XYZ file of C-alpha atoms in Angstrom:
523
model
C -11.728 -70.280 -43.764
C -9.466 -69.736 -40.812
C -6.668 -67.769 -43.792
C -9.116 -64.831 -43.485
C -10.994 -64.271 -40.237
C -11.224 -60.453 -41.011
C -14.138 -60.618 -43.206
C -15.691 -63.636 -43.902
C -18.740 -62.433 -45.027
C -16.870 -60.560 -47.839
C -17.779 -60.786 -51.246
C -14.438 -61.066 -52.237
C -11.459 -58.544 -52.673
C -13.860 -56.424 -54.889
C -16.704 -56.262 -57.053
C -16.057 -56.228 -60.703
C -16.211 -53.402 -62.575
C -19.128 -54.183 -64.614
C -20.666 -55.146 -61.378
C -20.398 -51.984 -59.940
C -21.413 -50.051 -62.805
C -24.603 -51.683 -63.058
C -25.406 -51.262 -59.547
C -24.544 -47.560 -60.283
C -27.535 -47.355 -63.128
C -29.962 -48.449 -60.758
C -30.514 -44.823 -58.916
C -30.254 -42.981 -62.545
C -34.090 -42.763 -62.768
C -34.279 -41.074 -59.061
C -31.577 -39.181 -59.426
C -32.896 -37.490 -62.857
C -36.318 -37.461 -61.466
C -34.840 -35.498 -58.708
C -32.885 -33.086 -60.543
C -36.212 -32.027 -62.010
C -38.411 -31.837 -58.670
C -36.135 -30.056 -56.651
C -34.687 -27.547 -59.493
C -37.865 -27.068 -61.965
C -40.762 -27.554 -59.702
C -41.164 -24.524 -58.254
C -40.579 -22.737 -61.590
C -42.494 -24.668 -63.159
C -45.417 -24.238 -60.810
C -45.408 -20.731 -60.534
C -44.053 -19.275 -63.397
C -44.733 -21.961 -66.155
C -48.596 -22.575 -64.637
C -48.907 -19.579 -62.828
C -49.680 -21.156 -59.279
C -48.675 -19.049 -56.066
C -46.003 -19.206 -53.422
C -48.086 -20.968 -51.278
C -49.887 -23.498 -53.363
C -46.257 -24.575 -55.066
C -44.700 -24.845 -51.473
C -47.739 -26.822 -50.831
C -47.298 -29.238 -53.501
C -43.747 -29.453 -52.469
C -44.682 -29.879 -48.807
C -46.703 -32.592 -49.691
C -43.978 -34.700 -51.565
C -41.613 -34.246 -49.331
C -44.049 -35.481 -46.189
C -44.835 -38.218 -47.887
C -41.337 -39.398 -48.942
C -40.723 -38.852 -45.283
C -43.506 -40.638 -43.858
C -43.020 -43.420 -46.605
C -38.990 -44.109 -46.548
C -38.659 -45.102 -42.791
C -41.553 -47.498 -43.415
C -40.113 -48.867 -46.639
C -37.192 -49.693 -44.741
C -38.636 -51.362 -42.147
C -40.581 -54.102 -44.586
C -37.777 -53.834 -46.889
C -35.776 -55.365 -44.388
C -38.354 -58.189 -42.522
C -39.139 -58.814 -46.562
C -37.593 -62.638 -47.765
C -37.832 -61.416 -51.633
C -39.809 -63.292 -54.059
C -38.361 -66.481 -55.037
C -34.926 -65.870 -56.423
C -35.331 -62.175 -56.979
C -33.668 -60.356 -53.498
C -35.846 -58.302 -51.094
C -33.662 -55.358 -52.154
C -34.222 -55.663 -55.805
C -38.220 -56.979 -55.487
C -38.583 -53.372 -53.500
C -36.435 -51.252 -56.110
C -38.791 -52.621 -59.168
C -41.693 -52.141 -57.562
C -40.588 -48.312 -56.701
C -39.266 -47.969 -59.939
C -42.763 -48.958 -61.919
C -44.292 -46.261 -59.540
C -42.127 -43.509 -60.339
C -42.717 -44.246 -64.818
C -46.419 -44.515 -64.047
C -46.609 -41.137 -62.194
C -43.758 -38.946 -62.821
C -45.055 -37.545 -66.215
C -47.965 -36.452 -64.983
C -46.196 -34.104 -62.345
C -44.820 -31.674 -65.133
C -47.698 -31.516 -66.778
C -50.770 -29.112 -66.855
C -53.931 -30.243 -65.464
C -55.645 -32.167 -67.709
C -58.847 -31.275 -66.714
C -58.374 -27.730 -65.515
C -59.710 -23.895 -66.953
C -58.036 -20.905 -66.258
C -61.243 -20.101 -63.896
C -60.288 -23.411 -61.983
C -59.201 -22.363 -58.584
C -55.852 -23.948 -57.172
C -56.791 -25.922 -54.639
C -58.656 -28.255 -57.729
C -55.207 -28.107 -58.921
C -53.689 -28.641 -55.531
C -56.176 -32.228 -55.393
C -55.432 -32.874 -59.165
C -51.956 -33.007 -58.872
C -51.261 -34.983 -55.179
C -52.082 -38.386 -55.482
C -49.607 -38.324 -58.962
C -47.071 -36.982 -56.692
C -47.917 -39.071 -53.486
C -47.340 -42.207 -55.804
C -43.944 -40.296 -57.290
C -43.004 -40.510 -53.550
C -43.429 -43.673 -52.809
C -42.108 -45.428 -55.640
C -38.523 -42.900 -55.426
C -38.304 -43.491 -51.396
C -38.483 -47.665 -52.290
C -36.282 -47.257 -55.013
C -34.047 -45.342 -53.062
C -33.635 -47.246 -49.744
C -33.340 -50.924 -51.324
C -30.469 -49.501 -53.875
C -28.683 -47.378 -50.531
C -29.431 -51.085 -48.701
C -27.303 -53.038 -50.979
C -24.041 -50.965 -50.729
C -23.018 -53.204 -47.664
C -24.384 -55.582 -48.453
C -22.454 -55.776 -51.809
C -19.224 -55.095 -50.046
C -17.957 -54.701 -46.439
C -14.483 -52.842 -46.824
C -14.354 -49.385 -45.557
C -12.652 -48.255 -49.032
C -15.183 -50.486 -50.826
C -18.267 -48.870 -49.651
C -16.388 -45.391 -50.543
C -15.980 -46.637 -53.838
C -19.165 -48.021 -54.668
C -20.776 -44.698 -53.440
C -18.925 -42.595 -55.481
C -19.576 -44.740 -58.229
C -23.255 -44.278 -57.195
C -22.416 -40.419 -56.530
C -20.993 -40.372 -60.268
C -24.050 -41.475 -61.751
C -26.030 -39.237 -59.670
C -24.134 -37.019 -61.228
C -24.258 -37.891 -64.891
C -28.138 -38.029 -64.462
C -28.296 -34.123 -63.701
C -25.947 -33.697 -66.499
C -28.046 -35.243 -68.787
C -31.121 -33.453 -67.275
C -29.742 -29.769 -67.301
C -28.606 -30.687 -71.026
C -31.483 -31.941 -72.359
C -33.293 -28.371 -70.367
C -30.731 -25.941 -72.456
C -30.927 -28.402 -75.879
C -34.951 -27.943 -75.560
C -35.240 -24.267 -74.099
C -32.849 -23.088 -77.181
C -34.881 -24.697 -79.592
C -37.891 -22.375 -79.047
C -36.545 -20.377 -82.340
C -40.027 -19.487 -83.458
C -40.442 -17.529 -80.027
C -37.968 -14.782 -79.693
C -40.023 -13.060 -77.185
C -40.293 -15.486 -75.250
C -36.384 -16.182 -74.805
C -35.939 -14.590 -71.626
C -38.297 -15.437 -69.124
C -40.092 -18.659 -68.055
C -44.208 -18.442 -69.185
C -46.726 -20.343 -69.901
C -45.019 -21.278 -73.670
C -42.686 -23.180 -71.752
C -45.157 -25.973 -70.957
C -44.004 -28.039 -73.519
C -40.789 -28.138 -72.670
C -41.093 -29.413 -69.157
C -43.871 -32.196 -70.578
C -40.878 -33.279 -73.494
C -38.064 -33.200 -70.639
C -40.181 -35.280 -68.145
C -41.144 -37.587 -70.714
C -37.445 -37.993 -71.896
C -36.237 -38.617 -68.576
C -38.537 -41.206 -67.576
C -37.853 -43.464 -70.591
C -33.969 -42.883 -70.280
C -34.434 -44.176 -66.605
C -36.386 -47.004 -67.615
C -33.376 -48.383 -69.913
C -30.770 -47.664 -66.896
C -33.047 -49.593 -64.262
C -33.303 -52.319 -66.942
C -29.620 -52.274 -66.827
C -29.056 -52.361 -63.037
C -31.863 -55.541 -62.971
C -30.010 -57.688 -65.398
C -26.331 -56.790 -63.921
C -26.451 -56.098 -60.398
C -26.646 -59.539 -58.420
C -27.916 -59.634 -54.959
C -26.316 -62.211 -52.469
C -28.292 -65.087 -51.031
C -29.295 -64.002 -47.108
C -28.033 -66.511 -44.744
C -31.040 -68.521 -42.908
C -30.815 -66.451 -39.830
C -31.904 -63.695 -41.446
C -34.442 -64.852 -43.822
C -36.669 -66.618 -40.832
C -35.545 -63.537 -38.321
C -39.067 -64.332 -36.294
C -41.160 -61.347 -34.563
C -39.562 -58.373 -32.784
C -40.208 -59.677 -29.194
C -37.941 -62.673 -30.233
C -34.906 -63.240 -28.194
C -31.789 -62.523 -30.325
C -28.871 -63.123 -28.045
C -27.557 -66.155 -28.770
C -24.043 -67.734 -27.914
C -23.115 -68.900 -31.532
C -20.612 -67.055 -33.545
C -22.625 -65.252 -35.624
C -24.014 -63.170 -33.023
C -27.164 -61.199 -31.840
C -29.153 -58.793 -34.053
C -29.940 -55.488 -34.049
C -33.269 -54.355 -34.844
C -35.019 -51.298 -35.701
C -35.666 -50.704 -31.844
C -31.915 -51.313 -31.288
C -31.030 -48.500 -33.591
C -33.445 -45.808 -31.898
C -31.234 -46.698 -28.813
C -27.756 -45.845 -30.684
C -26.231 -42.089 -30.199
C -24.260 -42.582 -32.945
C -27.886 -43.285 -35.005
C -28.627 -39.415 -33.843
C -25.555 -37.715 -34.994
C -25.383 -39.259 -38.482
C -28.878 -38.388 -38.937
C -27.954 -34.904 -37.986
C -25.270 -34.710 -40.110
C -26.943 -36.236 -43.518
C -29.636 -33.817 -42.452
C -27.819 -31.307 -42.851
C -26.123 -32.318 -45.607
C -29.212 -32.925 -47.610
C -30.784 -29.289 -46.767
C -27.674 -27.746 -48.235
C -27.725 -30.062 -51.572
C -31.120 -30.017 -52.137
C -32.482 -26.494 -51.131
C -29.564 -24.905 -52.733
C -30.615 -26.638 -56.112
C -34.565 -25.721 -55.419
C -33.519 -22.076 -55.352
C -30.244 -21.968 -57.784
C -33.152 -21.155 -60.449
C -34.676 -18.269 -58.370
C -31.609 -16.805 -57.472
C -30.194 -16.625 -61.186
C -33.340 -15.520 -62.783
C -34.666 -13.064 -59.996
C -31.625 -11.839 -58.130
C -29.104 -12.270 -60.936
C -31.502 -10.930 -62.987
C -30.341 -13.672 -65.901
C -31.987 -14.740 -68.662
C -34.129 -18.230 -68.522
C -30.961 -20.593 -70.519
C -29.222 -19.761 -67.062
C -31.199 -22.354 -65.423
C -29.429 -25.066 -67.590
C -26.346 -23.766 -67.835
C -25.645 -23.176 -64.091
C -26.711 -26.419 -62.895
C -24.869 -28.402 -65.533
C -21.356 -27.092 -64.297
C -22.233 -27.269 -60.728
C -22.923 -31.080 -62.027
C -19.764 -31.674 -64.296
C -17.853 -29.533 -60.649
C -19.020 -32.329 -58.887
C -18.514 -35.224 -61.266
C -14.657 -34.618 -61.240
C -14.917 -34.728 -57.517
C -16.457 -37.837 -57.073
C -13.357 -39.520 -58.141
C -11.288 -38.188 -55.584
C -13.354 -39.833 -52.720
C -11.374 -42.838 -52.366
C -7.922 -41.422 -52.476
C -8.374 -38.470 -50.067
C -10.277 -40.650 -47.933
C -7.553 -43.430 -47.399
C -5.158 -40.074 -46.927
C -7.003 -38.110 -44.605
C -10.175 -39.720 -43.079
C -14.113 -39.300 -43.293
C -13.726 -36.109 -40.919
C -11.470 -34.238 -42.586
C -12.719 -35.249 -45.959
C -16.482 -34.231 -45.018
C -14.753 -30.797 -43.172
C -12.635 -29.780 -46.480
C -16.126 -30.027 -48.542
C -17.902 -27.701 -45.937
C -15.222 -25.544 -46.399
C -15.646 -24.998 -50.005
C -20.020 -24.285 -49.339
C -19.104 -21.724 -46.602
C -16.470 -19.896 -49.486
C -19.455 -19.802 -52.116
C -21.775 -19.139 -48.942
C -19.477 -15.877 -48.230
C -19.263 -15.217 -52.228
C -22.962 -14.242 -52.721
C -22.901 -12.969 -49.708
C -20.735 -9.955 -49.649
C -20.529 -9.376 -53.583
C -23.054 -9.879 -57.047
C -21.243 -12.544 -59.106
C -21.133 -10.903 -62.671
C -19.933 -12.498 -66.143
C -17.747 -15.537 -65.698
C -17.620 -15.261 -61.955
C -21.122 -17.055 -61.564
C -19.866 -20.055 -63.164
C -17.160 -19.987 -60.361
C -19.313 -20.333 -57.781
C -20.757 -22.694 -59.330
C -17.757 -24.898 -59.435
C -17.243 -24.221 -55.437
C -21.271 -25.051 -54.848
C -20.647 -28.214 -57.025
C -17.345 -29.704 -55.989
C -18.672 -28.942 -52.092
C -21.827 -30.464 -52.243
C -20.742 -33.861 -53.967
C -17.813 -33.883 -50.821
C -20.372 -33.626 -48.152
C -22.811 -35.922 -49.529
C -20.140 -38.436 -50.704
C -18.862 -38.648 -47.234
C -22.439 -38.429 -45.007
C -23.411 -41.509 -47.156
C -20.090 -43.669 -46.665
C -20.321 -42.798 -42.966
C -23.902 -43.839 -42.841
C -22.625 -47.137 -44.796
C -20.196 -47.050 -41.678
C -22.692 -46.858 -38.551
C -24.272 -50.358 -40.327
C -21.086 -52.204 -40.628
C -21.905 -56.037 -40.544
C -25.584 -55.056 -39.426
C -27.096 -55.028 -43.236
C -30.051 -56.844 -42.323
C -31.496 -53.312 -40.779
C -29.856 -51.380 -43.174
C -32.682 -50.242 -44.958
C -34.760 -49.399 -41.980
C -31.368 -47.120 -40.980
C -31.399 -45.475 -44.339
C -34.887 -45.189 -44.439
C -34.672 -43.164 -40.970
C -31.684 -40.950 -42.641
C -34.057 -39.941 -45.319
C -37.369 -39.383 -43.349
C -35.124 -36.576 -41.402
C -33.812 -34.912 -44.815
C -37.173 -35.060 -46.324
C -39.249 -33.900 -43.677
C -36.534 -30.944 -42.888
C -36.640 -30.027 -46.744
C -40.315 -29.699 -47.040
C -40.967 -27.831 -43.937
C -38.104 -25.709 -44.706
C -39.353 -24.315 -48.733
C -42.494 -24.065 -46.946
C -41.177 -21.706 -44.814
C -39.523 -19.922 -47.262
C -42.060 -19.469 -49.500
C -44.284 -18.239 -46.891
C -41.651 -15.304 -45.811
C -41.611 -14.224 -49.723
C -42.095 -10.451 -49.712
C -44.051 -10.717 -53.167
C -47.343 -13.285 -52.218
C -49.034 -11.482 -55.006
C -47.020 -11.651 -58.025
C -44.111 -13.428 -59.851
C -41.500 -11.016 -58.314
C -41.570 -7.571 -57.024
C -38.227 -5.235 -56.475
C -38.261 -6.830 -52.670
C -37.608 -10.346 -54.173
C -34.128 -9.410 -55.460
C -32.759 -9.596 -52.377
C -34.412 -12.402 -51.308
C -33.400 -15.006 -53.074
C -30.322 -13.667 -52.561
C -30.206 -14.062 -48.770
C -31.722 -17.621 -48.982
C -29.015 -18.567 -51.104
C -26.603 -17.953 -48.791
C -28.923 -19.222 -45.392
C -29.016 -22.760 -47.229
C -25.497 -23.230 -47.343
C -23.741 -21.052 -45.142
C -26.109 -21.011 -42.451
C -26.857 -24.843 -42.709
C -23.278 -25.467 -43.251
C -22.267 -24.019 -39.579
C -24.461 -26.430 -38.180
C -23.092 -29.123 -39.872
C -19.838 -28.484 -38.794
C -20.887 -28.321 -35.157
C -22.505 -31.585 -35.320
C -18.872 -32.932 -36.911
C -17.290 -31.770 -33.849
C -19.531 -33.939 -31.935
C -18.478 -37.074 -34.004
C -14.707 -36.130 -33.427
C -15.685 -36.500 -29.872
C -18.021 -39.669 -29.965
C -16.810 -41.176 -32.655
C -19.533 -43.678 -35.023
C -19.747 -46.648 -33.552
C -21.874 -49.440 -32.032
C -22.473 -48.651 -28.184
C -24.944 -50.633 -27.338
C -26.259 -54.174 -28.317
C -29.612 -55.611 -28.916
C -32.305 -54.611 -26.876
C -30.474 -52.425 -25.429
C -27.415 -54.525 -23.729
C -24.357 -52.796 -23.502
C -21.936 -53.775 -26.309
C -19.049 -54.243 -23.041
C -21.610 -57.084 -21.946
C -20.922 -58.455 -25.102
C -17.288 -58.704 -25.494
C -14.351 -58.805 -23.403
C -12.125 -55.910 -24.254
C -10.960 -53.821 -21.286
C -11.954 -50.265 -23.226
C -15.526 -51.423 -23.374
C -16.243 -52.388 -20.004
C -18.030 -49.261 -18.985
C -20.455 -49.786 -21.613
C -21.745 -52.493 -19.593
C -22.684 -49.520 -16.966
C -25.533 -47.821 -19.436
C -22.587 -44.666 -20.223
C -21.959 -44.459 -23.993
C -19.707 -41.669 -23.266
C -17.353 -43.010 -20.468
C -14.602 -41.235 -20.729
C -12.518 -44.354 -20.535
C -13.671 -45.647 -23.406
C -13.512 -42.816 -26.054
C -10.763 -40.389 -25.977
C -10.878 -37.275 -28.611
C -9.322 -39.474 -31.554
C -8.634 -35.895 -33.483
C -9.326 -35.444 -37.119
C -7.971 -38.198 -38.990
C -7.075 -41.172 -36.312
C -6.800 -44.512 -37.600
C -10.302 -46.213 -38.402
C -10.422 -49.809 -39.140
C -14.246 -51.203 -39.646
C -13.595 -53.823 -41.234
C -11.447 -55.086 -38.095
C -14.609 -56.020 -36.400
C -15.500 -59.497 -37.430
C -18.267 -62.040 -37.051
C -16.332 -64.179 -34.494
C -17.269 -64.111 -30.541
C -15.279 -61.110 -30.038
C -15.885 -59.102 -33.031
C -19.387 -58.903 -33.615
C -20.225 -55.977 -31.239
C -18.635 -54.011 -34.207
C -16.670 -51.805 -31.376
C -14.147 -50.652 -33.613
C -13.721 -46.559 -33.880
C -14.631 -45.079 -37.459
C -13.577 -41.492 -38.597
């Protein structure tokens, strides 16, 4: 024991490959499921069912509130659960999700079942909420126990890189198979030339077939991540942690624990929200209008759709790969800055000129490659701020994701509410629109993104106060920490501006007297 007093709660030097690929299957139903709300439901709504601006913002609203409201709540039971006899808390949660999202997700892309074209939208609007209220739930538990088990499946910094890009990859793959299977079944409508161009109610089918695909393809890779993926036994303390009001400062080794309370007191909690905010309004809104912007600005025909997102997809899936390495060269900062960079150049591309021929498959590559950097990176540095602390984790991701979700919902909301054509499909003032939201969602977002970067160069991620609220200097001895114990998470003694890419060693922090305030400075 004493040969390795770094990380004794390790799982070992690393997880097997086949271990790791399984745990990668286990988000390929969400992700797919995803790649279809956020990229077809809008079109789908209004120009496949002919709903309005406002009623398919509505719907979207309304899935997005209630992934919101759900995650954070998820995580907190998720992470007082004990699991069910031998099956894990974190894989009990992820079936249940996952049996919610095949017993509701069909009915999402499909018409009313019990609707007339003289049946007024808010019927529709009431019809189709509890499907996607049940949607919601089952993809926020699905996705907070599988984001809860990266640390707990390994603790190395370069570890939980790897097994998020693995998890990135697969994300990845999922949209790849979704945007294929959308051009394979869009092209096949040969017995409806006039049809080919633009989205309409003929395309109902299409969007039933592709949702129905998707969920059983899902099903098989969830199967997979159940049999493969296996979740470590929790050590006693956790499994009978007692109520909240329970004292948790104890003098043995192992250490105090933080709860969810302990986490609302953390600045660094604040600015990685912030930043996977952020992060998550340019991925996802970009890919909720991508299909409005080629169709309406672009002017493109409907095969576009498929097409456009499939090599922002395959851009991204060659990326992935490259986490590790140019993380271990250059640090989570720079890493996360370089793919900002690369959404501000596609940002400034539709901006100041109309992508035509090839060239919109360019900025699609910069889109794709910069939005699997950014999200890459927000998630291992979320991995980060949990360190040793993975018996909260799923209440912190759960957090991470009410803040995305809520931001996203509010924000199409918005947006469909400022479009210039309430009436009607799309009117000459919609050109420009889409346009100009286009570049808002990434640009503008972007800039925001980076400021809140700057602010983790200066406060670095890290632990700064204990449980209930102690200051982590009260809990170990170093000389740097000692003004914690003074209630100042920002005394200038104790963080310095560590630049770009200083030297970041989490797993340095270990589970001995000394170590467990998990003080150690992360990039």
């Amino acid at each position: 024991m004493a040969e390795s007093p770094q990380s004794p709660a390790a799982p070992g030097p690393a997880l097997p490959l086949r271990a790791r690929l399984s745990f990668a299957c286990g988000h390929f139903l969400n992700d797919a499921c995803s790649a279809l709300w956020f990229t077809y439901l809008l079109p789908f709504l209004h120009a496949v069912l002919g709903y309005g601006h406002g009623a398919a913002g509505a719907l979207l609203l309304a899935g997005q509130a209630a992934d919101g409201l759900c995650t954070p709540l998820l995580g907190f039971e998720a992470d007082r659960a004990h699991g069910c006899g031998r099956y894990g808390r974190r894989k009990g949660w992820h079936l249940a999700g996952t049996t919610c999202v095949l017993v509701s997700f069909p009915f999402v892309f499909s018409p009313c079942l019990a609707c007339r074209e003289s049946t007024p939208q808010w019927a529709a609007f009431i019809y189709y909420l509890p499907f996607i209220v049940i949607f919601q739930f089952g993809w926020a538990a699905t996705q907070v126990s599988h984001l809860a088990l990266i640390p707990e499946l390994v603790s190395s910094d370069h570890g939980k890189v790897e097994l998020t890009a693995f998890r990135y990859a697969f994300t990845v793959m999922a949209n790849i198979t979704v945007y294929g299977l959308t051009w394979l079944l869009l092209n096949f409508q040969t017995d409806q030339p006039d049809h080919m161009e633009h989205l309409g109610p003929q395309d109902i089918p299409v969007f039933r077939n592709l949702a129905l695909i998707v969920v059983g393809l899902g099903a098989v890779f969830s199967l997979i991540f159940h049999l493969g993926t296996k979740e470590k036994p929790y050590p006693p303390r956790v499994l009978l942690e007692p109520e909240e009001s329970t004292p948790l400062l104890h003098k043995e080794p192992p250490g105090p624990l933080l709860l969810w309370k302990d986490w609302l007191l953390e600045p660094s909690f604040y600015q990685v929200a912030v930043l996977y905010m952020a992060t998550r309004l340019i991925v996802n809104l970009s890919q909720t209008y991508i299909a409005m912007y080629l169709t309406n600005s672009l002017l493109l025909s409907k095969k576009y759709i498929a097409t456009i997102p499939l090599v922002m997809y395959v851009s991204g899936f060659l990326s992935s790969f490259l986490m590790k390495p140019v993380n271990k060269w250059i640090g989570r900062n720079l890493t996360y800055f370089v793919g900002i960079l690369v959404v501000l150049a596609f940002a400034s591309w539709v901006a100041l000129a109309r992508p035509v021929g090839d060239e919109i498959y360019g900025l699609a590559v910069l889109l794709g490659a910069g939005s699997a950097t950014i999200l890459v990176t927000s998630l291992s540095m979320t991995a980060d701020l949990i360190g040793t602390n993975t018996h909260s984790s799923a209440f912190v991701y759960g957090a991470m994701s009410f803040t995305d979700k809520m931001a996203n919902g509010l924000a199409v909301m918005a947006i469909q509410n400022l479009h210039p054509c309430p009436t009607e499909l799309c009117c000459p003032a919609c050109v420009g629109f889409y346009r100009w939201v286009m570049v808002l969602v990434t640009g503008g977002i972007a800039v925001a993104a980076v400021a809140t970067l700057c602010c983790i160069m200066v406060w670095p991620i890290r632990i700064r106060y204990g449980p209930s609220g102690a200051a982590v200097g009260a809990l170990s001895s170093p000389g740097w920490l000692r003004p914690r114990s003074q209630g100042n998470p920002h005394a200038a003694g104790a963080v310095g501006l560590q630049g770009l890419n200083s030297a970041r060693t989490p797993e340095s922090s270990t589970r001995s007297a000394e170590g467990e305030s998990r003080s150690s400075t992360i990039n």
